[in-house]
Coordinates of C-alpha atoms in Angstrom, one line a residue:
M640 CA 98.6 39.4 168.1
G641 CA 96.4 41.6 170.3
R642 CA 97.2 45.1 171.4
V643 CA 100.7 44.3 172.6
T644 CA 102.1 44.2 169.1
E645 CA 101.0 45.4 165.7
R646 CA 102.1 44.7 162.1
R647 CA 103.4 47.7 160.2
R648 CA 105.0 48.3 156.8
V649 CA 108.6 49.4 157.4
L650 CA 111.5 50.5 155.3
R651 CA 114.5 48.2 155.8
V652 CA 117.9 49.5 154.8
R653 CA 120.9 47.2 154.5
G654 CA 123.9 49.0 153.2
E655 CA 122.8 50.7 150.0
A656 CA 119.8 48.4 149.5
A657 CA 116.4 49.5 150.7
S658 CA 113.1 47.5 150.7
H659 CA 109.7 47.6 152.3
R660 CA 108.4 44.7 154.4
A661 CA 106.0 43.9 157.1
D662 CA 107.4 43.9 160.7
T663 CA 106.0 43.3 164.1
L664 CA 106.3 46.3 166.4
V665 CA 105.6 46.8 170.1
A666 CA 102.4 48.9 170.6
E667 CA 102.4 51.9 172.9
E668 CA 99.3 53.6 174.2
P669 CA 98.6 56.1 177.1
L670 CA 97.2 54.8 180.4
E671 CA 95.4 57.1 182.8
I672 CA 95.6 56.0 186.4
R673 CA 92.7 57.2 188.6
L674 CA 92.6 56.9 192.3
G675 CA 89.1 56.6 193.8
G676 CA 87.7 58.0 190.5
R677 CA 90.0 61.0 190.4
A678 CA 92.8 61.4 187.8
L679 CA 96.2 60.9 189.2
A680 CA 98.7 60.2 186.4
I681 CA 99.1 59.4 182.7
T682 CA 101.9 57.2 181.4
M683 CA 102.8 55.6 178.1
R684 CA 102.9 51.8 178.2
T685 CA 102.6 48.6 176.2
P686 CA 99.0 47.4 176.9
G687 CA 98.9 44.3 179.0
D688 CA 99.7 44.3 182.6
D689 CA 97.8 47.5 183.3
F690 CA 96.6 46.6 186.8
A691 CA 100.1 45.6 187.9
L692 CA 101.5 48.8 186.4
A693 CA 98.9 51.0 188.2
T694 CA 99.5 49.2 191.5
G695 CA 103.2 49.4 191.2
F696 CA 103.0 53.1 190.5
L697 CA 101.0 53.5 193.7
V698 CA 103.7 51.6 195.6
S699 CA 106.5 53.7 194.1
E700 CA 104.6 56.9 195.2
G701 CA 104.1 55.6 198.7
V702 CA 100.3 55.4 198.5
V703 CA 100.2 51.7 199.3
A704 CA 102.7 49.2 200.6
T705 CA 100.9 45.9 200.4
A706 CA 98.4 44.2 198.1
D707 CA 95.7 44.1 200.8
E708 CA 95.7 48.0 200.8
V709 CA 94.1 47.8 197.3
A710 CA 90.4 46.9 197.2
S711 CA 90.1 46.8 193.4
V712 CA 91.6 47.9 190.1
V713 CA 89.1 48.1 187.1
Y714 CA 89.0 49.5 183.6
C715 CA 86.8 52.5 183.3
A716 CA 83.9 52.0 180.9
G717 CA 82.8 54.7 178.5
A718 CA 86.2 56.1 177.9
Q719 CA 85.2 57.2 174.3
A720 CA 82.5 59.7 173.4
D721 CA 80.4 56.9 172.0
G722 CA 80.6 54.9 175.3
S723 CA 83.1 52.3 174.0
N724 CA 86.0 51.3 176.2
T725 CA 89.6 52.0 175.1
Y726 CA 91.1 50.0 178.0
N727 CA 93.4 53.0 178.5
I728 CA 91.9 54.2 181.9
V729 CA 92.1 52.3 185.1
D730 CA 90.6 53.2 188.5
V731 CA 92.2 52.0 191.7
R732 CA 90.0 51.8 194.9
L733 CA 91.8 51.6 198.1
A734 CA 90.8 49.2 200.9
P735 CA 88.7 50.7 203.8
G736 CA 90.9 52.6 206.2
V737 CA 93.7 53.2 203.7
P738 CA 94.2 57.0 203.5
V739 CA 93.7 58.5 200.1
P740 CA 96.3 61.2 199.4
D741 CA 95.2 64.7 198.6
I742 CA 94.9 64.8 194.8
T743 CA 94.7 68.5 193.8
L744 CA 95.6 70.5 190.7
E745 CA 99.0 70.9 192.2
R746 CA 99.6 67.2 192.2
N747 CA 100.2 66.5 188.5
V748 CA 102.4 63.4 188.4
Y749 CA 104.6 63.1 185.3
T750 CA 105.4 59.5 184.5
T751 CA 107.5 57.9 181.9
S752 CA 108.5 54.4 181.0
S753 CA 112.1 55.3 182.0
C754 CA 113.8 54.1 185.2
G755 CA 112.0 56.8 187.1
L756 CA 114.8 59.4 187.4
C757 CA 113.9 61.2 184.1
G758 CA 111.2 63.8 184.6
K759 CA 112.0 64.4 188.3
A760 CA 112.2 68.1 189.2
S761 CA 115.0 67.8 191.7
L762 CA 117.3 65.4 193.4
D763 CA 115.1 65.5 196.5
A764 CA 112.2 64.3 194.3
V765 CA 114.3 61.2 193.4
R766 CA 114.3 60.2 197.0
T767 CA 110.6 59.4 196.8
A768 CA 109.1 58.3 200.1
T769 CA 108.3 54.6 200.1
R770 CA 106.6 52.5 202.7
M771 CA 108.6 49.5 201.6
P772 CA 111.5 48.4 203.8
T773 CA 114.9 49.2 202.4
P774 CA 117.2 46.2 202.4
D775 CA 120.5 46.3 204.4
P776 CA 123.3 46.4 201.8
H777 CA 125.6 44.7 204.3
N778 CA 123.3 41.7 204.7
P779 CA 122.3 40.6 201.2
R780 CA 119.4 38.1 201.0
I781 CA 120.4 36.7 197.6
T782 CA 123.5 34.8 196.6
P783 CA 125.7 36.0 193.7
E784 CA 125.2 32.6 192.1
L785 CA 121.4 33.0 192.1
L786 CA 121.6 36.7 191.0
S787 CA 123.7 35.7 188.0
T788 CA 121.0 33.4 186.7
L789 CA 118.2 35.9 186.8
P790 CA 118.9 37.8 183.5
D791 CA 118.6 34.6 181.5
R792 CA 115.4 33.6 183.4
L793 CA 113.9 37.0 182.5
R794 CA 115.0 36.8 178.9
A795 CA 113.4 33.4 178.6
A796 CA 110.0 34.9 179.5
Q797 CA 110.2 37.8 177.0
T798 CA 108.1 36.3 174.1
V799 CA 107.2 39.8 172.8
F800 CA 110.8 40.7 172.6
D801 CA 111.4 37.6 170.5
R802 CA 108.9 38.9 168.0
T803 CA 109.8 42.5 168.0
G804 CA 113.3 43.0 169.2
G805 CA 112.3 45.9 171.4
L806 CA 110.5 45.9 174.7
H807 CA 111.5 46.9 178.3
A808 CA 111.1 44.3 180.9
A809 CA 111.0 44.1 184.7
A810 CA 110.7 41.1 186.9
L811 CA 110.0 40.2 190.5
F812 CA 111.8 37.1 191.7
T813 CA 111.4 35.4 195.1

C-alpha cells in the first residue's frame, strides 16, 4: 500500500455494538520545503506528490509563476541521524536568473492542508501576491456544462479515497 495509506486496528461502533477490525487509513507526515538549501516551510501532507506540492506552494507564495522558473526539486538525502532518507524534505532550486526571496528568521511560513485561509495573521495576508494572471469574472473561459462534469471526473480519479473514505483532493483541468 505504500506510504499513502496504512493499515491500523480500529474500534468500530455501530449503535451499542463495538468491535475491533483492521482498516485502511490515509497516512500523514510532515514535509519540509527548502529553497536553495534553506528551510522555508513545513506542512503536513499525505506522501505522494511532494514535488508538485512544493512547487504549488512556491506559486501560491509568488516565488515562481511558471514551471521553467524551477530548475529542480529533489529529496534531501541524509534526513535521519543515521543518514537514511525519510523522503520528508525536498529542496527546490530555482532556474538561473530567478530571484530568490530573502529567507530570514522573520520569514517563518505556517502552512496547513486547509484552503489557505486558516493560519493567516490578517485579512491583508489572505491577499497573497501572486504572479499568476487573475481571470476576468465577466469573461469566463469555461462553460457551465463542462464545469458541472468536473467533480465526477475528480472523484473517478480518487482511488485512495475509495480505500479510506477520507482524503482531500485538488485537480487541475485544461
